[in-house]
Short mmCIF file of N, CA and C in Angstrom, two decimals:
data_model
loop_
_atom_site.label_atom_id
_atom_site.label_comp_id
_atom_site.label_asym_id
_atom_site.label_seq_id
_atom_site.Cartn_x
_atom_site.Cartn_y
_atom_site.Cartn_z
N MET A 26 194.83 -8.07 -3.72
CA MET A 26 195.29 -7.50 -2.54
C MET A 26 194.43 -7.78 -1.39
N LEU A 27 194.75 -7.58 -0.31
CA LEU A 27 194.12 -7.94 0.84
C LEU A 27 193.91 -6.69 1.65
N VAL A 28 192.46 -6.27 2.04
CA VAL A 28 192.42 -5.01 2.66
C VAL A 28 191.78 -5.61 4.20
N VAL A 29 192.24 -4.93 5.27
CA VAL A 29 191.99 -5.28 6.58
C VAL A 29 191.58 -4.10 7.33
N ASP A 30 190.37 -4.18 7.93
CA ASP A 30 189.71 -2.92 8.50
C ASP A 30 188.44 -3.50 9.46
N ASP A 31 188.54 -3.14 10.62
CA ASP A 31 187.45 -3.65 11.77
C ASP A 31 186.23 -2.73 11.50
N ASP A 32 186.28 -1.63 10.74
CA ASP A 32 184.96 -0.84 10.50
C ASP A 32 184.51 -1.54 9.16
N GLU A 33 183.35 -2.11 9.30
CA GLU A 33 182.67 -2.69 8.11
C GLU A 33 182.45 -1.66 7.16
N ARG A 34 181.93 -0.71 7.37
CA ARG A 34 181.50 0.45 6.57
C ARG A 34 182.73 0.94 5.80
N ALA A 35 183.98 1.37 6.50
CA ALA A 35 185.12 1.49 5.81
C ALA A 35 185.86 0.43 4.62
N LEU A 36 185.55 -0.75 5.41
CA LEU A 36 185.98 -1.93 4.41
C LEU A 36 185.37 -1.93 3.16
N ARG A 37 183.94 -1.79 3.32
CA ARG A 37 183.17 -1.90 2.00
C ARG A 37 183.42 -0.61 1.15
N SER A 38 183.78 0.54 1.54
CA SER A 38 184.14 1.71 0.95
C SER A 38 185.44 1.57 0.15
N ILE A 39 186.41 0.92 0.82
CA ILE A 39 187.72 0.73 0.23
C ILE A 39 187.63 -0.38 -0.72
N ALA A 40 187.00 -1.32 -0.57
CA ALA A 40 186.69 -2.25 -1.72
C ALA A 40 185.98 -1.75 -2.71
N ALA A 41 185.03 -0.89 -2.63
CA ALA A 41 184.23 -0.61 -3.86
C ALA A 41 185.22 0.62 -4.64
N VAL A 42 185.97 1.32 -3.83
CA VAL A 42 186.90 2.33 -4.66
C VAL A 42 187.83 1.42 -5.52
N LEU A 43 188.41 0.25 -4.87
CA LEU A 43 189.28 -0.33 -5.65
C LEU A 43 188.78 -1.55 -6.66
N SER A 44 187.50 -1.75 -6.65
CA SER A 44 186.78 -2.76 -7.32
C SER A 44 187.07 -2.90 -8.88
N ALA A 45 187.22 -1.74 -9.49
CA ALA A 45 187.34 -1.70 -10.90
C ALA A 45 188.81 -1.76 -11.33
N ASP A 46 189.66 -1.75 -10.44
CA ASP A 46 191.08 -1.88 -10.71
C ASP A 46 191.84 -2.95 -10.23
N VAL A 47 191.60 -3.55 -8.89
CA VAL A 47 192.30 -4.51 -8.58
C VAL A 47 191.16 -5.63 -7.87
N ASP A 48 191.87 -7.02 -7.86
CA ASP A 48 190.75 -7.97 -7.05
C ASP A 48 191.05 -7.92 -5.62
N ALA A 49 190.27 -7.39 -4.82
CA ALA A 49 190.36 -7.14 -3.41
C ALA A 49 189.63 -8.26 -2.51
N VAL A 50 190.26 -8.88 -1.68
CA VAL A 50 189.86 -9.74 -0.57
C VAL A 50 189.70 -9.07 0.80
N THR A 51 188.65 -8.94 1.33
CA THR A 51 188.51 -8.12 2.63
C THR A 51 188.29 -8.92 3.80
N CYS A 52 188.95 -8.42 5.01
CA CYS A 52 188.62 -9.24 6.25
C CYS A 52 188.85 -8.07 7.49
N SER A 53 187.97 -8.37 8.62
CA SER A 53 187.95 -7.45 9.48
C SER A 53 188.86 -7.33 10.88
N SER A 54 189.88 -8.33 10.85
CA SER A 54 190.83 -8.27 11.81
C SER A 54 192.39 -8.67 11.27
N ALA A 55 193.19 -8.31 12.06
CA ALA A 55 194.71 -8.74 11.66
C ALA A 55 194.85 -10.24 11.83
N GLU A 56 194.32 -10.79 12.91
CA GLU A 56 194.39 -12.25 13.11
C GLU A 56 193.82 -12.91 11.84
N HIS A 57 192.67 -12.74 11.41
CA HIS A 57 192.15 -13.33 10.15
C HIS A 57 192.91 -12.91 9.14
N ALA A 58 193.53 -11.97 8.83
CA ALA A 58 194.52 -11.60 7.83
C ALA A 58 195.64 -12.50 7.74
N LEU A 59 196.21 -12.81 9.04
CA LEU A 59 197.42 -13.72 8.95
C LEU A 59 196.82 -15.11 8.60
N LYS A 60 195.77 -15.48 8.96
CA LYS A 60 195.37 -16.95 8.44
C LYS A 60 195.13 -16.87 6.81
N LEU A 61 194.81 -15.78 6.44
CA LEU A 61 194.41 -15.77 5.07
C LEU A 61 195.67 -15.82 4.34
N LEU A 62 196.98 -14.94 4.83
CA LEU A 62 198.27 -15.02 4.29
C LEU A 62 199.06 -16.34 4.24
N ALA A 63 198.55 -17.14 5.40
CA ALA A 63 199.27 -18.49 5.37
C ALA A 63 198.84 -19.48 4.42
N VAL A 64 197.65 -19.06 3.71
CA VAL A 64 197.25 -20.18 2.61
C VAL A 64 197.14 -19.42 1.16
N ARG A 65 197.36 -18.11 1.17
CA ARG A 65 197.24 -17.51 -0.13
C ARG A 65 198.21 -16.29 -0.36
N GLN A 66 198.85 -15.96 -1.48
CA GLN A 66 199.75 -14.86 -1.62
C GLN A 66 198.72 -13.56 -2.17
N PHE A 67 199.34 -12.56 -1.72
CA PHE A 67 198.89 -11.28 -2.20
C PHE A 67 199.92 -10.25 -2.60
N HIS A 68 199.64 -9.32 -3.70
CA HIS A 68 200.63 -8.52 -3.83
C HIS A 68 200.69 -7.29 -3.07
N LEU A 69 199.70 -7.11 -2.25
CA LEU A 69 199.59 -6.01 -1.37
C LEU A 69 198.66 -6.31 -0.13
N VAL A 70 199.04 -5.79 1.10
CA VAL A 70 198.26 -5.88 2.32
C VAL A 70 197.92 -4.40 2.52
N CYS A 71 196.67 -3.94 2.56
CA CYS A 71 196.33 -2.65 3.01
C CYS A 71 195.47 -2.71 4.09
N SER A 72 196.18 -2.14 5.37
CA SER A 72 195.39 -2.25 6.74
C SER A 72 195.28 -0.78 7.44
N ASP A 73 194.04 -0.90 8.12
CA ASP A 73 193.85 0.29 9.06
C ASP A 73 194.83 0.09 10.16
N PHE A 74 194.93 1.07 11.10
CA PHE A 74 195.97 1.12 11.99
C PHE A 74 195.04 0.63 13.36
N LEU A 75 194.21 1.35 13.76
CA LEU A 75 193.44 1.15 14.92
C LEU A 75 192.47 -0.06 15.01
N MET A 76 192.90 -1.19 15.38
CA MET A 76 191.73 -2.46 15.43
C MET A 76 192.03 -3.15 16.52
N PRO A 77 190.80 -3.76 16.95
CA PRO A 77 191.05 -4.43 18.30
C PRO A 77 192.10 -5.45 18.09
N GLY A 78 192.78 -5.84 19.32
CA GLY A 78 193.72 -6.99 19.30
C GLY A 78 195.00 -6.49 18.66
N MET A 79 195.42 -7.06 17.51
CA MET A 79 196.58 -6.56 16.91
C MET A 79 196.33 -5.26 16.04
N LYS A 80 197.41 -4.38 16.02
CA LYS A 80 197.36 -3.06 15.32
C LYS A 80 197.63 -3.27 14.03
N GLY A 81 197.24 -2.37 13.14
CA GLY A 81 197.83 -2.33 11.77
C GLY A 81 199.38 -2.41 11.38
N ASP A 82 200.03 -1.62 12.32
CA ASP A 82 201.43 -1.43 12.15
C ASP A 82 202.20 -2.77 12.40
N GLU A 83 201.62 -3.47 13.49
CA GLU A 83 202.17 -4.89 13.68
C GLU A 83 201.73 -5.84 12.63
N LEU A 84 200.55 -5.90 12.20
CA LEU A 84 200.19 -6.70 11.19
C LEU A 84 201.23 -6.47 10.00
N LEU A 85 201.48 -5.19 9.59
CA LEU A 85 202.27 -4.99 8.29
C LEU A 85 203.85 -5.34 8.63
N ARG A 86 204.32 -5.42 9.86
CA ARG A 86 205.59 -6.03 10.18
C ARG A 86 205.68 -7.30 10.05
N ARG A 87 204.70 -8.15 10.47
CA ARG A 87 204.58 -9.62 10.16
C ARG A 87 204.45 -9.85 8.72
N VAL A 88 203.59 -8.99 7.98
CA VAL A 88 203.54 -9.23 6.52
C VAL A 88 205.11 -9.24 5.87
N SER A 89 205.85 -8.03 6.37
CA SER A 89 207.17 -7.82 5.64
C SER A 89 208.03 -8.81 6.06
N SER A 90 208.00 -9.67 7.09
CA SER A 90 208.94 -10.91 7.40
C SER A 90 208.39 -12.16 6.54
N LEU A 91 207.37 -12.18 5.80
CA LEU A 91 207.06 -13.21 4.93
C LEU A 91 208.11 -13.58 3.81
N PRO A 92 208.39 -14.93 3.63
CA PRO A 92 209.20 -15.20 2.47
C PRO A 92 209.13 -14.69 1.22
N VAL A 93 207.76 -14.34 0.77
CA VAL A 93 207.47 -13.83 -0.59
C VAL A 93 207.11 -12.43 -0.22
N TYR A 94 207.90 -11.50 -1.15
CA TYR A 94 207.57 -10.21 -0.93
C TYR A 94 206.36 -9.81 -1.34
N THR A 95 205.65 -9.00 -0.08
CA THR A 95 204.26 -8.26 -0.33
C THR A 95 204.44 -6.95 0.37
N SER A 96 203.92 -6.14 -0.72
CA SER A 96 203.89 -4.65 -0.45
C SER A 96 202.85 -4.31 0.79
N CYS A 97 203.00 -3.35 1.64
CA CYS A 97 202.22 -2.90 2.71
C CYS A 97 201.94 -1.59 2.83
N LEU A 98 200.69 -1.31 2.90
CA LEU A 98 200.18 0.04 2.77
C LEU A 98 199.11 0.18 4.30
N LEU A 99 199.39 1.34 5.04
CA LEU A 99 198.83 1.69 6.04
C LEU A 99 197.88 2.79 5.83
N ILE A 100 196.69 2.48 6.21
CA ILE A 100 195.57 3.74 6.30
C ILE A 100 195.21 4.22 7.44
N THR A 101 195.35 5.45 7.82
CA THR A 101 195.04 5.83 9.17
C THR A 101 194.59 7.27 9.36
N GLY A 102 193.99 7.40 10.23
CA GLY A 102 193.65 8.69 10.72
C GLY A 102 193.88 9.11 12.22
N ALA A 103 194.40 8.03 12.72
CA ALA A 103 194.72 8.21 14.24
C ALA A 103 195.86 8.90 14.57
N ASP A 104 195.77 9.94 15.72
CA ASP A 104 196.45 10.83 16.19
C ASP A 104 197.82 9.92 16.90
N GLU A 105 197.39 8.72 17.40
CA GLU A 105 198.41 8.18 18.00
C GLU A 105 199.32 7.61 17.04
N TYR A 106 199.10 7.11 15.81
CA TYR A 106 200.04 6.85 14.61
C TYR A 106 200.66 8.05 14.27
N ILE A 107 200.07 8.93 14.12
CA ILE A 107 200.50 10.00 13.28
C ILE A 107 201.61 10.93 14.11
N ARG A 108 201.68 10.81 15.45
CA ARG A 108 202.32 11.32 16.45
C ARG A 108 203.97 10.69 16.50
N SER A 109 203.57 9.22 16.13
CA SER A 109 204.92 8.23 16.42
C SER A 109 205.40 8.07 15.07
N MET A 110 204.85 8.23 13.73
CA MET A 110 205.25 7.81 12.72
C MET A 110 206.57 8.15 11.96
N SER A 111 207.24 9.13 12.72
CA SER A 111 208.60 9.77 12.20
C SER A 111 209.63 8.51 12.00
N GLY A 112 209.49 7.50 12.96
CA GLY A 112 210.42 6.47 12.88
C GLY A 112 209.88 4.98 12.29
N SER A 113 208.84 5.47 11.47
CA SER A 113 208.06 4.13 10.74
C SER A 113 208.75 4.12 9.41
N HIS A 114 208.38 2.65 8.84
CA HIS A 114 208.82 2.17 7.84
C HIS A 114 207.71 2.08 6.74
N ASN A 115 206.46 2.23 7.05
CA ASN A 115 205.32 1.83 6.38
C ASN A 115 205.03 3.00 5.39
N TYR A 116 204.38 2.51 4.06
CA TYR A 116 203.81 3.49 3.27
C TYR A 116 202.50 3.71 3.96
N VAL A 117 202.31 5.12 3.84
CA VAL A 117 201.12 5.65 4.73
C VAL A 117 200.02 6.45 3.88
N ILE A 118 198.90 6.26 4.01
CA ILE A 118 197.85 7.25 3.50
C ILE A 118 196.98 7.70 4.54
N LEU A 119 196.88 9.03 4.71
CA LEU A 119 195.97 9.55 5.85
C LEU A 119 194.44 9.58 5.40
N LYS A 120 193.58 9.31 6.40
CA LYS A 120 192.12 9.45 6.17
C LYS A 120 191.99 11.12 6.45
N PRO A 121 191.05 11.55 5.77
CA PRO A 121 190.20 11.28 4.67
C PRO A 121 191.07 11.52 3.53
N PHE A 122 191.12 10.15 2.43
CA PHE A 122 191.94 10.04 1.30
C PHE A 122 191.23 10.19 -0.04
N ASP A 123 191.76 10.70 -0.99
CA ASP A 123 191.19 11.02 -2.26
C ASP A 123 191.10 9.50 -2.96
N PRO A 124 190.01 8.98 -3.26
CA PRO A 124 189.93 7.84 -4.04
C PRO A 124 190.78 7.59 -5.14
N ASP A 125 191.06 8.57 -6.13
CA ASP A 125 192.18 8.19 -7.06
C ASP A 125 193.50 8.07 -6.57
N ARG A 126 193.85 8.91 -5.66
CA ARG A 126 195.16 8.72 -5.15
C ARG A 126 195.36 7.49 -4.47
N LEU A 127 194.36 6.92 -3.88
CA LEU A 127 194.47 5.40 -3.23
C LEU A 127 194.70 4.61 -4.25
N ILE A 128 193.99 4.72 -5.29
CA ILE A 128 194.04 3.69 -6.50
C ILE A 128 195.50 3.66 -7.05
N GLY A 129 196.06 5.00 -7.30
CA GLY A 129 197.31 5.18 -7.87
C GLY A 129 198.35 4.50 -7.00
N ILE A 130 198.24 4.58 -5.76
CA ILE A 130 199.47 4.16 -4.54
C ILE A 130 199.35 2.44 -4.77
N VAL A 131 197.93 2.23 -4.62
CA VAL A 131 197.68 0.63 -4.65
C VAL A 131 198.41 -0.09 -5.90
N LEU A 132 197.89 0.54 -7.20
CA LEU A 132 198.57 0.10 -8.20
C LEU A 132 200.11 0.24 -8.34
N GLN A 133 200.73 1.10 -7.56
CA GLN A 133 202.13 1.19 -7.87
C GLN A 133 202.83 0.34 -6.98
N LEU A 134 202.11 0.20 -5.71
CA LEU A 134 202.75 -0.81 -4.66
C LEU A 134 202.59 -2.40 -5.25
N SER A 135 201.55 -2.68 -5.88
CA SER A 135 201.21 -3.88 -6.55
C SER A 135 202.31 -4.06 -7.57
N ARG A 136 202.59 -3.23 -8.39
CA ARG A 136 203.63 -3.37 -9.51
C ARG A 136 205.00 -3.47 -8.81
N LEU A 137 205.31 -3.01 -7.84
CA LEU A 137 206.51 -2.97 -7.14
C LEU A 137 206.81 -4.45 -6.39
N ALA A 138 205.70 -4.94 -5.98
CA ALA A 138 205.73 -6.55 -5.32
C ALA A 138 205.86 -7.33 -6.54
N ASP A 139 205.13 -7.17 -7.62
CA ASP A 139 205.17 -7.92 -8.85
C ASP A 139 206.62 -7.88 -9.62
N MET A 140 207.47 -6.86 -9.49
CA MET A 140 208.67 -6.64 -9.78
C MET A 140 209.70 -7.36 -8.95
N LYS A 141 209.54 -7.35 -7.67
CA LYS A 141 210.48 -7.71 -6.64
C LYS A 141 210.54 -9.18 -6.79
N ARG A 142 209.26 -9.77 -6.77
CA ARG A 142 209.00 -11.37 -7.16
C ARG A 142 209.78 -11.91 -8.22
N SER A 143 209.56 -11.16 -9.43
CA SER A 143 210.18 -11.51 -10.52
C SER A 143 211.71 -11.53 -10.47
N VAL A 144 212.21 -10.42 -9.70
CA VAL A 144 213.64 -10.38 -9.71
C VAL A 144 214.15 -11.52 -8.80
N HIS A 145 213.46 -11.84 -7.73
CA HIS A 145 213.76 -12.95 -6.83
C HIS A 145 213.78 -14.30 -7.35
N SER A 146 212.60 -14.52 -8.31
CA SER A 146 212.70 -15.80 -8.76
C SER A 146 213.55 -16.04 -9.99
N MET A 147 214.13 -14.76 -10.72
CA MET A 147 215.11 -14.83 -11.70
C MET A 147 216.59 -15.14 -10.87
N THR A 148 216.58 -14.54 -9.76
CA THR A 148 217.91 -14.67 -8.85
C THR A 148 217.93 -16.21 -8.62
N ASP A 149 216.85 -16.63 -8.05
CA ASP A 149 216.83 -18.05 -7.74
C ASP A 149 217.19 -19.07 -8.77
N SER A 150 216.67 -18.83 -9.95
CA SER A 150 216.82 -19.62 -10.92
C SER A 150 218.07 -19.58 -11.28
N LEU A 151 218.81 -18.44 -11.62
CA LEU A 151 220.35 -18.45 -11.75
C LEU A 151 221.14 -19.08 -10.92
N GLY A 152 220.88 -19.12 -9.58
CA GLY A 152 221.52 -19.67 -8.40
C GLY A 152 221.29 -21.21 -8.63
N SER A 153 220.11 -21.81 -9.08
CA SER A 153 220.12 -23.15 -9.30
C SER A 153 220.90 -23.72 -10.59
N GLN A 154 221.19 -22.87 -11.60
CA GLN A 154 221.77 -23.13 -12.69
C GLN A 154 223.38 -23.13 -12.62
N GLY A 155 223.87 -22.75 -11.47
CA GLY A 155 225.45 -22.50 -11.50
C GLY A 155 225.94 -21.27 -11.01
N PRO A 156 227.23 -20.95 -11.03
CA PRO A 156 227.79 -19.64 -10.66
C PRO A 156 227.06 -18.61 -11.36
N THR A 157 227.26 -17.60 -10.50
CA THR A 157 226.52 -16.06 -10.95
C THR A 157 227.46 -15.26 -10.69
N GLY A 158 227.18 -13.92 -11.08
CA GLY A 158 228.09 -12.85 -10.77
C GLY A 158 229.29 -13.05 -11.50
N ALA A 159 230.42 -12.58 -10.95
CA ALA A 159 231.85 -12.56 -11.94
C ALA A 159 232.24 -13.70 -12.24
N ALA A 160 231.71 -14.72 -11.39
CA ALA A 160 232.02 -16.16 -11.88
C ALA A 160 231.45 -16.68 -12.99
N ALA A 161 230.34 -16.00 -13.45
CA ALA A 161 229.62 -16.70 -14.59
C ALA A 161 229.95 -15.48 -15.64
N GLY A 162 230.92 -14.70 -15.48
CA GLY A 162 230.87 -13.59 -16.50
C GLY A 162 230.07 -12.45 -16.56
N GLY A 163 228.97 -12.47 -15.59
CA GLY A 163 227.85 -11.38 -15.40
C GLY A 163 228.10 -10.59 -14.37
N GLU A 164 227.03 -10.01 -13.96
CA GLU A 164 226.85 -8.91 -12.84
C GLU A 164 225.47 -9.03 -12.33
N VAL A 165 225.30 -8.97 -10.92
CA VAL A 165 223.85 -9.09 -10.06
C VAL A 165 223.71 -7.89 -9.99
N VAL A 166 222.56 -7.32 -10.49
CA VAL A 166 222.11 -6.05 -10.19
C VAL A 166 220.99 -5.89 -9.31
N SER A 167 221.11 -4.97 -8.19
CA SER A 167 219.98 -4.88 -7.24
C SER A 167 219.08 -3.83 -7.76
N CYS A 168 217.60 -4.08 -7.49
CA CYS A 168 216.46 -3.25 -7.69
C CYS A 168 216.30 -2.28 -6.79
N GLU A 169 217.31 -2.20 -5.60
CA GLU A 169 216.98 -1.36 -4.41
C GLU A 169 217.86 -0.14 -4.86
N ARG A 170 217.13 1.13 -4.43
CA ARG A 170 217.84 2.38 -4.67
C ARG A 170 218.91 2.43 -3.51
N PRO A 171 220.03 3.09 -3.89
CA PRO A 171 221.28 3.30 -3.07
C PRO A 171 220.65 3.79 -1.57
N ASP A 172 219.62 4.89 -1.58
CA ASP A 172 219.24 5.33 -0.43
C ASP A 172 218.29 4.52 0.32
N GLY A 173 218.10 3.31 -0.01
CA GLY A 173 217.15 2.27 0.88
C GLY A 173 215.92 2.44 0.32
N GLY A 174 215.28 3.26 -0.61
CA GLY A 174 213.96 3.40 -0.88
C GLY A 174 213.46 2.28 -1.92
N SER A 175 212.39 2.00 -2.02
CA SER A 175 212.00 0.97 -2.97
C SER A 175 211.23 1.30 -4.04
N LEU A 176 210.44 2.20 -4.02
CA LEU A 176 209.67 2.86 -5.23
C LEU A 176 210.35 3.64 -6.25
N PRO A 177 210.72 3.40 -7.45
CA PRO A 177 211.53 4.47 -8.26
C PRO A 177 210.46 5.62 -8.40
N ASP A 178 211.24 6.78 -8.43
CA ASP A 178 210.77 8.04 -8.25
C ASP A 178 210.17 8.37 -9.77
N SER A 179 210.90 7.66 -10.95
CA SER A 179 210.52 7.91 -12.24
C SER A 179 209.47 7.17 -12.78
N THR A 180 209.11 6.07 -11.96
CA THR A 180 208.12 5.35 -12.77
C THR A 180 206.73 5.14 -11.83
N PRO A 181 205.97 6.23 -11.87
CA PRO A 181 204.64 6.17 -11.28
C PRO A 181 203.79 5.32 -11.70
N ALA A 182 202.75 4.69 -11.23
CA ALA A 182 201.82 3.90 -11.68
C ALA A 182 201.06 4.60 -12.82
N PRO A 183 200.82 4.00 -14.01
CA PRO A 183 200.29 4.52 -15.12
C PRO A 183 198.44 4.81 -14.53
N PRO A 184 198.09 6.06 -14.95
CA PRO A 184 196.82 6.33 -14.42
C PRO A 184 195.71 5.29 -14.87
N THR A 185 196.02 4.86 -16.21
CA THR A 185 194.97 3.81 -16.73
C THR A 185 195.46 2.57 -16.89
N SER A 186 195.52 1.82 -15.76
CA SER A 186 195.87 0.35 -15.71
C SER A 186 195.07 -0.34 -14.90
N ARG A 187 194.98 -1.66 -15.15
CA ARG A 187 194.18 -2.67 -14.48
C ARG A 187 195.08 -3.74 -13.93
N LEU A 188 194.87 -4.11 -12.81
CA LEU A 188 195.74 -4.98 -12.12
C LEU A 188 194.78 -6.46 -11.89
N GLY A 189 195.14 -7.54 -12.63
CA GLY A 189 194.30 -8.66 -12.61
C GLY A 189 194.54 -9.40 -11.48
N SER A 190 193.73 -10.64 -11.44
CA SER A 190 194.03 -11.53 -10.24
C SER A 190 195.41 -12.09 -10.16
N ARG A 191 196.01 -12.26 -11.39
CA ARG A 191 197.50 -12.73 -11.47
C ARG A 191 198.54 -11.81 -11.51
N GLY A 192 198.10 -10.41 -11.51
CA GLY A 192 199.06 -9.53 -11.38
C GLY A 192 199.50 -9.02 -12.76
N ALA A 193 198.67 -9.40 -13.67
CA ALA A 193 198.79 -8.70 -15.13
C ALA A 193 198.35 -7.56 -15.16
N VAL A 194 199.12 -6.51 -15.96
CA VAL A 194 198.54 -5.06 -15.95
C VAL A 194 198.21 -4.83 -17.73
N GLY A 195 196.98 -4.22 -17.60
CA GLY A 195 196.41 -3.96 -18.88
C GLY A 195 195.57 -2.89 -18.88
N PRO A 196 195.10 -2.49 -20.17
CA PRO A 196 194.10 -1.43 -19.95
C PRO A 196 192.73 -1.35 -19.16
N THR A 197 192.43 -0.32 -18.92
CA THR A 197 191.02 -0.26 -18.25
C THR A 197 190.29 1.03 -18.90
N ALA A 198 188.97 1.05 -18.42
CA ALA A 198 188.25 2.10 -19.11
C ALA A 198 188.32 3.36 -18.21
N ARG A 199 188.76 3.39 -17.12
CA ARG A 199 189.05 4.49 -16.14
C ARG A 199 189.55 5.70 -16.83
N GLY A 200 189.01 6.95 -16.69
CA GLY A 200 189.34 8.12 -17.28
C GLY A 200 190.73 8.57 -16.61
N PRO A 201 191.41 9.69 -17.33
CA PRO A 201 192.47 10.11 -16.82
C PRO A 201 192.64 10.51 -15.34
N GLN A 202 193.63 10.35 -14.55
CA GLN A 202 193.85 10.66 -13.20
C GLN A 202 194.76 11.30 -12.97
N GLN A 203 194.99 12.22 -12.02
CA GLN A 203 196.07 12.62 -11.45
C GLN A 203 197.18 11.83 -11.00
N GLY A 204 198.28 11.77 -11.10
CA GLY A 204 199.33 10.92 -10.69
C GLY A 204 199.32 10.84 -9.34
N PRO A 205 199.75 9.59 -8.95
CA PRO A 205 199.74 9.25 -7.44
C PRO A 205 200.92 9.94 -6.55
N GLU A 206 200.44 10.59 -5.32
CA GLU A 206 201.43 10.91 -4.55
C GLU A 206 201.81 10.35 -3.54
N LEU A 207 202.85 9.56 -3.16
CA LEU A 207 203.09 8.55 -2.18
C LEU A 207 204.06 9.12 -1.19
N THR A 208 203.43 9.03 0.20
CA THR A 208 204.26 9.60 1.13
C THR A 208 204.78 8.57 2.20
N ARG A 209 206.14 8.59 2.47
CA ARG A 209 206.57 7.65 3.36
C ARG A 209 207.53 8.25 4.46
N ALA A 210 207.20 7.73 5.72
CA ALA A 210 207.95 8.33 6.77
C ALA A 210 209.52 8.09 6.63
N ASP A 211 210.39 8.81 6.82
CA ASP A 211 211.89 8.64 6.65
C ASP A 211 212.49 8.99 7.82
N PRO A 212 212.86 8.14 8.53
CA PRO A 212 213.51 8.46 9.70
C PRO A 212 215.19 9.13 9.81
N ALA A 213 215.63 8.98 8.22
CA ALA A 213 216.93 9.45 8.07
C ALA A 213 216.97 11.00 8.21
N ALA A 214 215.89 11.55 8.08
CA ALA A 214 215.73 13.13 7.91
C ALA A 214 214.76 13.76 8.92
N PRO A 215 215.33 13.81 10.19
CA PRO A 215 214.52 14.21 11.21
C PRO A 215 213.72 15.69 10.90
N GLY A 216 214.57 16.53 10.15
CA GLY A 216 214.05 17.67 10.03
C GLY A 216 213.06 17.82 8.86
N ALA A 217 212.98 16.81 8.05
CA ALA A 217 211.84 16.65 6.97
C ALA A 217 211.54 15.17 7.06
N PRO A 218 210.50 14.89 7.81
CA PRO A 218 210.27 13.55 8.06
C PRO A 218 209.40 12.86 6.90
N TRP A 219 208.92 13.79 5.93
CA TRP A 219 208.28 12.99 4.91
C TRP A 219 209.08 13.04 3.47
N ARG A 220 209.00 12.12 2.64
CA ARG A 220 209.52 11.88 1.45
C ARG A 220 208.25 11.81 0.50
N THR A 221 208.29 12.48 -0.65
CA THR A 221 207.11 12.27 -1.65
C THR A 221 207.91 11.85 -2.86
N CYS A 222 207.16 10.66 -3.35
CA CYS A 222 207.55 9.98 -4.82
C CYS A 222 206.53 10.31 -5.66
N ARG A 223 206.88 10.78 -6.52
CA ARG A 223 205.78 10.94 -7.88
C ARG A 223 206.18 10.18 -9.01
#
């Protein structure tokens, strides 16, 4: 994953929290992050919101337009973002955050990216081999939920998993953790702007 924050201390802290579970690359600006994304693929980009130059939400908008699916997570304590996030489509974790909760969300979003890439790869492969869907006697199934959400509510990241550099998931020595709680702004529900996935 790629972690972006202009605060060097915060950057080191996040990288240290995640170091036992994921391979994290760090950088201190959105502009540098875009240069890295042009030459490398990451399962997840985790960005601070308030940074000099390009803000984190703009960086994540650009990440979501990449040809290869990449999960996005915004970390913020900024009042400016909190006041305006009712119309946001970013996955968000607010500062100060619980380290185990951050690890759980990062693993869940990384698994989501791996799953979506596999589906896209399989779809591309089927497309190059001839007709698909009804013409091939089969059915193309979408991994999107009907309500537009991306993360399955019933499949939280296992608390004892390790994401390697190639996206493989395997055991780790980390002890039991509380299941992750993922919050996402939901513009479709103005009276209840937050949706919680467990």
